[in-house]
Coordinates of N, CA and C in Angstrom, one line a residue:
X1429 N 0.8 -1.2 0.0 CA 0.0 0.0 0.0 C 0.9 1.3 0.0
X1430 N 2.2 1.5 0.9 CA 2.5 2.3 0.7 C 3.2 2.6 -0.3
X1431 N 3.6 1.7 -1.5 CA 4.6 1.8 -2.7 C 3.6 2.4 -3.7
X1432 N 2.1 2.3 -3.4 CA 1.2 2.7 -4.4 C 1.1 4.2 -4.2
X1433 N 1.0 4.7 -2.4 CA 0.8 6.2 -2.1 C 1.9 6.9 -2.7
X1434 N 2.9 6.2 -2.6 CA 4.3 6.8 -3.1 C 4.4 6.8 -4.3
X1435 N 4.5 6.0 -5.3 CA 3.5 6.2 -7.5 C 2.6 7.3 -7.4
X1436 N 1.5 7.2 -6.6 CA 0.9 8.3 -7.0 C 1.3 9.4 -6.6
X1437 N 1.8 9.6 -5.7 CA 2.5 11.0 -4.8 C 3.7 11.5 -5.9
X1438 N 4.7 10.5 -6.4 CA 5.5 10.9 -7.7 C 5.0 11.4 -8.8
X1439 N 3.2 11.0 -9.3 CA 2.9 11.2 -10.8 C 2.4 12.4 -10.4
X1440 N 1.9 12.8 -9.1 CA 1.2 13.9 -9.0 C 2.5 14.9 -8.7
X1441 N 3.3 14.5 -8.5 CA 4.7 15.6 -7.9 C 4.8 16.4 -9.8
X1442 N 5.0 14.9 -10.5 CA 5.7 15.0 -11.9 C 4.7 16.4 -12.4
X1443 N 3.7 15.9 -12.7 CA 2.4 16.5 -13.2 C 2.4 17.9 -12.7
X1444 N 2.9 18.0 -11.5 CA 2.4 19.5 -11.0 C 3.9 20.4 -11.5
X1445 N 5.0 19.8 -11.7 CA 6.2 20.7 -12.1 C 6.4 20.9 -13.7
X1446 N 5.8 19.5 -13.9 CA 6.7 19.6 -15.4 C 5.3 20.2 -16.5
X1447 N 4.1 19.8 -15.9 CA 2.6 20.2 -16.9 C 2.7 21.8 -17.6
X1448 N 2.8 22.4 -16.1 CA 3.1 24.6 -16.4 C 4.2 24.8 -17.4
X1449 N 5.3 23.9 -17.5 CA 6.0 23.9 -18.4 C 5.6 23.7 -20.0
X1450 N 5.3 22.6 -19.5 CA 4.7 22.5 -21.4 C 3.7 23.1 -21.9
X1451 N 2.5 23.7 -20.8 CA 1.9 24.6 -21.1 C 2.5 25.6 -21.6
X1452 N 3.6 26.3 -20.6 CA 4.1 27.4 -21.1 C 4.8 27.5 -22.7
X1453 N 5.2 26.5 -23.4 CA 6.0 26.4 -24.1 C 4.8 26.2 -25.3
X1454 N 4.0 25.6 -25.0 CA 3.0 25.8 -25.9 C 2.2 27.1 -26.2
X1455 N 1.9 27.7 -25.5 CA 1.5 29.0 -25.0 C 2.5 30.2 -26.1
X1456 N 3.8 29.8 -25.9 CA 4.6 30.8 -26.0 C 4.8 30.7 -27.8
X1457 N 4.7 29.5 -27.8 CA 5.0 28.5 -29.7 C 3.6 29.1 -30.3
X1458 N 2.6 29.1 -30.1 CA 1.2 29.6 -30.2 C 1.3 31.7 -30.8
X1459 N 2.1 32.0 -29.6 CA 2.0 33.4 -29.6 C 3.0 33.7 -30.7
X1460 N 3.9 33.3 -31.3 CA 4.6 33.7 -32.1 C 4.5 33.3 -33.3
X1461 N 4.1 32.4 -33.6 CA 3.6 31.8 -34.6 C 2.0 33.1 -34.9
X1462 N 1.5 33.4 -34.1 CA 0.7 34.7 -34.4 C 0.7 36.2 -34.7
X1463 N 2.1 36.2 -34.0 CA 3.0 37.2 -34.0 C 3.5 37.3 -35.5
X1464 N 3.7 36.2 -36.0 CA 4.4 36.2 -37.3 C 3.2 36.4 -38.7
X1465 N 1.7 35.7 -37.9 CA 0.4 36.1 -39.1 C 0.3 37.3 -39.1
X1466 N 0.4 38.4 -37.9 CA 0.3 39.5 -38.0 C 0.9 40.3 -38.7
X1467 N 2.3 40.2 -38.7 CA 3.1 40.8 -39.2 C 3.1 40.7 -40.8
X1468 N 2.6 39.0 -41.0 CA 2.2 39.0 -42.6 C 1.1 40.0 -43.3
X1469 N 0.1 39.6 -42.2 CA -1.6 40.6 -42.2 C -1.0 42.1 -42.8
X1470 N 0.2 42.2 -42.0 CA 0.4 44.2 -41.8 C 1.6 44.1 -42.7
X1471 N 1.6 43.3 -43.8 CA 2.4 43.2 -44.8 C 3.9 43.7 -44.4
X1472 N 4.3 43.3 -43.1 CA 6.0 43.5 -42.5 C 6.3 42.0 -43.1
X1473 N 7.3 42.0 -44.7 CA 7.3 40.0 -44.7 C 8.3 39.8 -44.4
X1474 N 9.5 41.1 -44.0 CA 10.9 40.9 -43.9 C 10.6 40.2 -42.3
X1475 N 9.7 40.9 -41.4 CA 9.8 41.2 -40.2 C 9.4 39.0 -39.7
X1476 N 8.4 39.3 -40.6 CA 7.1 37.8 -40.5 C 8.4 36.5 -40.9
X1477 N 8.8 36.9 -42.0 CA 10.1 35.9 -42.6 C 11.1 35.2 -41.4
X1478 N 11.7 35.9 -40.9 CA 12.4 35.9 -39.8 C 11.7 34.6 -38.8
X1479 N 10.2 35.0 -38.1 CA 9.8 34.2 -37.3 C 9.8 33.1 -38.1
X1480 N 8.7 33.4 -39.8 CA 8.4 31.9 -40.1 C 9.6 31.1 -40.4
X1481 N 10.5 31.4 -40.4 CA 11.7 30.5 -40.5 C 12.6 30.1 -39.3
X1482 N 11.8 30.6 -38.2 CA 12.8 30.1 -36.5 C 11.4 28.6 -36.6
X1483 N 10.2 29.0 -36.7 CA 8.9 27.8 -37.1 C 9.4 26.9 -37.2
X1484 N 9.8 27.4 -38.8 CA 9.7 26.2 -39.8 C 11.1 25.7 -39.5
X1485 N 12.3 26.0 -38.6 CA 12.8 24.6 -38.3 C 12.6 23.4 -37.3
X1486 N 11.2 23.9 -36.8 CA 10.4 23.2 -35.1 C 9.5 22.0 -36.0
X1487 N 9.0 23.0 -37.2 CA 8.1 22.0 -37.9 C 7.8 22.3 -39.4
X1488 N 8.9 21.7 -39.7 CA 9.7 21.6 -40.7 C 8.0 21.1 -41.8
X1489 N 6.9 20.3 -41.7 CA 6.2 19.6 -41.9 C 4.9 20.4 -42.1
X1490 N 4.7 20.9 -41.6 CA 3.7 22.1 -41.2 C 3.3 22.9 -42.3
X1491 N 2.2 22.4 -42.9 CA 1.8 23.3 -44.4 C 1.7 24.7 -43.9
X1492 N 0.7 25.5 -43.0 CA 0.9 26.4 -42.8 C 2.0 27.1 -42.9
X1493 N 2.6 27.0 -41.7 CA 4.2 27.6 -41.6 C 4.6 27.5 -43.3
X1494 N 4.7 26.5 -44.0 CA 5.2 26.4 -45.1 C 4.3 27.3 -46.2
X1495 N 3.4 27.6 -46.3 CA 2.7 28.5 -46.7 C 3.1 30.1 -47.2
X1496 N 3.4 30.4 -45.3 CA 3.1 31.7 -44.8 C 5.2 32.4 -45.0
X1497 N 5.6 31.2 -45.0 CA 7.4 31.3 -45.0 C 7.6 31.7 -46.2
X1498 N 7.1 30.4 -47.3 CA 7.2 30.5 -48.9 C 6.9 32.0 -49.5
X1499 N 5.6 32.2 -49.2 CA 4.7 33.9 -49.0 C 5.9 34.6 -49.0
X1500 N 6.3 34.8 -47.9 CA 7.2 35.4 -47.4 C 8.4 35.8 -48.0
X1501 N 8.9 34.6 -48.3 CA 10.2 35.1 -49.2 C 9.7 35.5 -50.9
X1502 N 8.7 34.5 -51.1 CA 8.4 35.1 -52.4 C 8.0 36.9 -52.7
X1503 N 7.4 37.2 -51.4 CA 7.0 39.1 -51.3 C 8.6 39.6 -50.9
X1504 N 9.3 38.7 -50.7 CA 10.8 39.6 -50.7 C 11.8 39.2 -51.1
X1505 N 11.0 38.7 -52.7 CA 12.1 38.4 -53.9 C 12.9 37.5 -53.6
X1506 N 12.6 36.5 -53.2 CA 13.6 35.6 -53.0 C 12.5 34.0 -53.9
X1507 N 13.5 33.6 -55.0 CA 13.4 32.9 -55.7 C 14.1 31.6 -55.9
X1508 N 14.4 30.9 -54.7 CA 15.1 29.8 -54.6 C 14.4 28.4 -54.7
X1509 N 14.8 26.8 -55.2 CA 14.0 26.3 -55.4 C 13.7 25.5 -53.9
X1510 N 14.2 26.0 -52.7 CA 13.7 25.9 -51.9 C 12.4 26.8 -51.0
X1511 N 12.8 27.7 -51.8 CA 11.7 28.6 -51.4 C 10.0 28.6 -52.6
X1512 N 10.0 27.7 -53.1 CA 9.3 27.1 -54.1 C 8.8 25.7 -53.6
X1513 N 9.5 24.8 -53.1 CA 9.7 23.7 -52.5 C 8.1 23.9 -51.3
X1514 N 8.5 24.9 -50.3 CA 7.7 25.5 -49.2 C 6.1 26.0 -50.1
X1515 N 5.8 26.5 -51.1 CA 4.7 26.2 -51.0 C 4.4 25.5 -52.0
X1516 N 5.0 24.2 -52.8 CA 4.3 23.6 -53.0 C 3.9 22.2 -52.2
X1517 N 4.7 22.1 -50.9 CA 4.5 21.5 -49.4 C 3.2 21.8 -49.1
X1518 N 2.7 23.4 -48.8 CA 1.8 23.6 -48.5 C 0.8 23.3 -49.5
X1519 N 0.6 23.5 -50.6 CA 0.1 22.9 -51.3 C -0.6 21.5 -51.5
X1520 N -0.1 21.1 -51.0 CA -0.3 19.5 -50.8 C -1.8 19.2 -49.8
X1521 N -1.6 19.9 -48.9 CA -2.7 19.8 -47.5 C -3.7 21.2 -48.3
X1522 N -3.5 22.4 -48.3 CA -4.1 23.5 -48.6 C -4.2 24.3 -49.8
X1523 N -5.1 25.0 -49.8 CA -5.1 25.4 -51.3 C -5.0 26.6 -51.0
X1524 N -4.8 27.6 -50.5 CA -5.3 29.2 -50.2 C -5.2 29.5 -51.4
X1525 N -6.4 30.7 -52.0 CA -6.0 31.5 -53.1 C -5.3 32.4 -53.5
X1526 N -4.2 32.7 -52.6 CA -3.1 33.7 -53.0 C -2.3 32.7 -52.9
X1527 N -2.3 31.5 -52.9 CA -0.8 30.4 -53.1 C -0.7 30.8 -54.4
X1528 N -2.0 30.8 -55.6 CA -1.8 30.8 -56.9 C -1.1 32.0 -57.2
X1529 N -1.3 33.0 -56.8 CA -0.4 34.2 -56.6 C 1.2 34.0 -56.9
X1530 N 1.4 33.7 -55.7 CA 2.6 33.5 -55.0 C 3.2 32.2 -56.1
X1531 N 2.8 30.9 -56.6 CA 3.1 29.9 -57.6 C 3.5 30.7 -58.8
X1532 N 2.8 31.6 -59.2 CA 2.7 32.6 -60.6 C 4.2 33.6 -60.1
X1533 N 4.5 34.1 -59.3 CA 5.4 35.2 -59.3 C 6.8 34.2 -58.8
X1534 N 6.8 33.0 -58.6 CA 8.0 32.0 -58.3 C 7.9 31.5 -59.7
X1535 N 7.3 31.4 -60.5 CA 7.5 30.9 -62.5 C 7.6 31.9 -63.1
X1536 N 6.9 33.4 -62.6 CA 7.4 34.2 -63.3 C 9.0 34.7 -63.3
X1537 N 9.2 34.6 -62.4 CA 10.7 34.4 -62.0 C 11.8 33.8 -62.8
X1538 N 11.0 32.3 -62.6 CA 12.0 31.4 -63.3 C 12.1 31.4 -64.9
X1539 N 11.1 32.4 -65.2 CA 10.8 33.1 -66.8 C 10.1 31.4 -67.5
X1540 N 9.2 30.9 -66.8 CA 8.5 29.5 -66.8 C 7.0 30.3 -67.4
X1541 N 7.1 31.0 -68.2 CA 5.6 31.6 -69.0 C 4.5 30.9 -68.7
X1542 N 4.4 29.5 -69.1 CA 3.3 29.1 -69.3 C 3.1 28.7 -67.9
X1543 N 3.6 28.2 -66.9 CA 3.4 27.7 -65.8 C 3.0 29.1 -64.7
X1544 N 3.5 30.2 -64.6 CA 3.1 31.6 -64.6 C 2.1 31.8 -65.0
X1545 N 1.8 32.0 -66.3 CA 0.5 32.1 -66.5 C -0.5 31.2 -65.9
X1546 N -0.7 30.0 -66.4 CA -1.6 29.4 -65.3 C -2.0 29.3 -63.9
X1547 N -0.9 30.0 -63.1 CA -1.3 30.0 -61.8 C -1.8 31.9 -61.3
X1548 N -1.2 32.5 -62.2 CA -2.2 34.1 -62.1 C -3.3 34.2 -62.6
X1549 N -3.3 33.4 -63.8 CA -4.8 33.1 -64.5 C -5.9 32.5 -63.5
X1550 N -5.7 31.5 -62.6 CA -6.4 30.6 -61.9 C -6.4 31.7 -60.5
X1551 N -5.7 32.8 -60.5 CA -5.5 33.4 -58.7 C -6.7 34.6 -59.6
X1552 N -6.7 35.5 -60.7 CA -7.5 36.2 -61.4 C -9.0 35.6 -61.2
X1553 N -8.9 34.6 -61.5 CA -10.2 34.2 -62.1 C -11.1 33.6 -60.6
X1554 N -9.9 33.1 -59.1 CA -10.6 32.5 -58.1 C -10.9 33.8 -56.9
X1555 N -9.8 35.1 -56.9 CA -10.1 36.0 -56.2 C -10.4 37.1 -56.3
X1556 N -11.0 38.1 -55.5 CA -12.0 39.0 -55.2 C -11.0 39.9 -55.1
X1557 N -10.6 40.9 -56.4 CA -9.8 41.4 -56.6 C -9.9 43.0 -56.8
X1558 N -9.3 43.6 -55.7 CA -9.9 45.7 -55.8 C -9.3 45.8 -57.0
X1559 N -9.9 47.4 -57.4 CA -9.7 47.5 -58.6 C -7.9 47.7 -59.0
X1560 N -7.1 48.1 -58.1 CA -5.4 48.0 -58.2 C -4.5 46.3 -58.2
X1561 N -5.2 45.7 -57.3 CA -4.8 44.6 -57.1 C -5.4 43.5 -58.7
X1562 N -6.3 44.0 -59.1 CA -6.6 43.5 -60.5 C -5.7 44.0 -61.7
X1563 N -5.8 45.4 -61.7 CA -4.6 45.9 -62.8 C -2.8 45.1 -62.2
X1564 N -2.6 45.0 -61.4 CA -1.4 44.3 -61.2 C -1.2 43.0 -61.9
X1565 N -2.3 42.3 -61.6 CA -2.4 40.7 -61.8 C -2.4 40.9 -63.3
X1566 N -3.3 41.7 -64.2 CA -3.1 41.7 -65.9 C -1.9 42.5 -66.1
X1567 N -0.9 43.1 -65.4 CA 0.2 43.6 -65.7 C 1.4 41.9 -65.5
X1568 N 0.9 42.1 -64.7 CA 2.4 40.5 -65.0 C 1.7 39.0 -65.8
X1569 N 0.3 39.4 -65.9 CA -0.2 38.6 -67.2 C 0.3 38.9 -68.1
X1570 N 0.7 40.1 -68.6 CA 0.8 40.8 -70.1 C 2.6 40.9 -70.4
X1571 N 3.0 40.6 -68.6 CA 4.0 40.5 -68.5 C 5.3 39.1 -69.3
X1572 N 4.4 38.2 -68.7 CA 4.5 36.4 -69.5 C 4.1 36.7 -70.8
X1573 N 3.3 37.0 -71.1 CA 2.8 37.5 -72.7 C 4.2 37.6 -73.5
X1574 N 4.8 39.1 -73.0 CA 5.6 39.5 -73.8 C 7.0 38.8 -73.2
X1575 N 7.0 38.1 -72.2 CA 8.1 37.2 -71.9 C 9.1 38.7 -71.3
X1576 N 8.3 39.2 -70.4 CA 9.5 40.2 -69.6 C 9.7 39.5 -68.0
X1577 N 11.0 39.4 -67.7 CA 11.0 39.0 -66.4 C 11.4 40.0 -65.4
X1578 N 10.8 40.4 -64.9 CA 11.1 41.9 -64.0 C 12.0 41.7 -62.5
X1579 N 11.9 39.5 -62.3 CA 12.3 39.3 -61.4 C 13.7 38.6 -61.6
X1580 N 14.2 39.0 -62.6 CA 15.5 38.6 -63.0 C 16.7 38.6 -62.3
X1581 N 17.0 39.7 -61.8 CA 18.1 40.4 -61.1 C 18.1 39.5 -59.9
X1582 N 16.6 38.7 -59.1 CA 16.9 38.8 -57.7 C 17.5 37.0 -58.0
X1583 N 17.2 36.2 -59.0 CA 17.5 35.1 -59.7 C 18.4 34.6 -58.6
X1584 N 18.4 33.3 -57.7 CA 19.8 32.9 -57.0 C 19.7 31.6 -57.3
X1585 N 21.1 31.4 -57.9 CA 21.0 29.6 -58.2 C 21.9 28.9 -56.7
X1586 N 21.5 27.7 -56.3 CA 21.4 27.6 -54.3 C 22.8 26.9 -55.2
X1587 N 24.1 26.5 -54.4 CA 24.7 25.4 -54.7 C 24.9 24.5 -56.2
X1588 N 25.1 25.6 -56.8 CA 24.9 24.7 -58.4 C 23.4 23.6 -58.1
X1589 N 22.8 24.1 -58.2 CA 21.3 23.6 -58.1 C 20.4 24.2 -59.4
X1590 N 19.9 23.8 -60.5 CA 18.9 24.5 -61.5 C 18.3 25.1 -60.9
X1591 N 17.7 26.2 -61.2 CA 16.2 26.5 -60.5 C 15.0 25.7 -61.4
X1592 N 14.2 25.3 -60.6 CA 12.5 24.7 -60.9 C 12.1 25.1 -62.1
X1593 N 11.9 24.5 -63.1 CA 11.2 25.2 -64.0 C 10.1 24.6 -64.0

């Protein structure tokens, strides 16, 4: 009897020290990871980048985080086939309609026309677009058209690595 009061006196000792803990750490994983939507929301992607990539090496797996990272570098020119890789991860579990966006300006990139076009054509045609955010989307339509790559310069090849076409 007493080796049982003493198991339970241990699981309740464990429970009471180490629980606040993992709460806490959950709590804190939670708030930053919110910290970093906001900062996407309030269009900071340099600021949001930074977090989603302390995330995405906790959960590397995590379509969101891969989503919102990919976002991220793609809004600050960064065209690596890793940074390609990230949303089409997310891709896999979700579909958001600014992925198509974001797919279209990583091919526009890669001066991949036709694959560009069909992902601005499909982001045009699936979202609720103000009247400026619509002239944009037919300006890098018209852009593939004429085969201009405006995102040339920021071009990084990783490691003698192709980029994605």
């Amino acid at each position: 009897m007493n080796l049982k009061k003493t198991n339970t006196f241990l699981t309740i000792l464990f429970v009471l020290l180490f629980f606040p803990i993992l709460a806490i750490s959950q709590v804190t994983e939670g708030n930053i990871t919110s910290k970093a939507i906001q900062l996407f929301d309030n269009m900071k992607f340099a600021e949001a980048e930074t977090l989603f990539k302390d995330i995405l090496t906790e959960k590397p797996e995590d379509f969101m985080v891969n989503y919102f990272y990919g976002a991220c570098r793609t809004e600050n020119n960064h065209f690596t086939n890793s940074d390609l890789e990230c949303l089409i991860k997310a891709n896999q579990e979700v579909s958001p309609i600014n992925i198509n966006y974001y797919f279209g300006v990583q091919y526009h990139a890669r001066s991949n026309w036709e694959r560009a076009l069909k992902f601005y054509n499909k982001y045009n045609s699936l979202a609720s677009l103000s009247g400026s955010e619509k002239q944009l989307i037919l300006e890098k339509i018209q852009q593939c058209y004429d085969k201009v790559n405006p995102y040339e310069e920021y071009i990084i090849k990783e490691n003698n690595n192709e980029i994605i076409k």
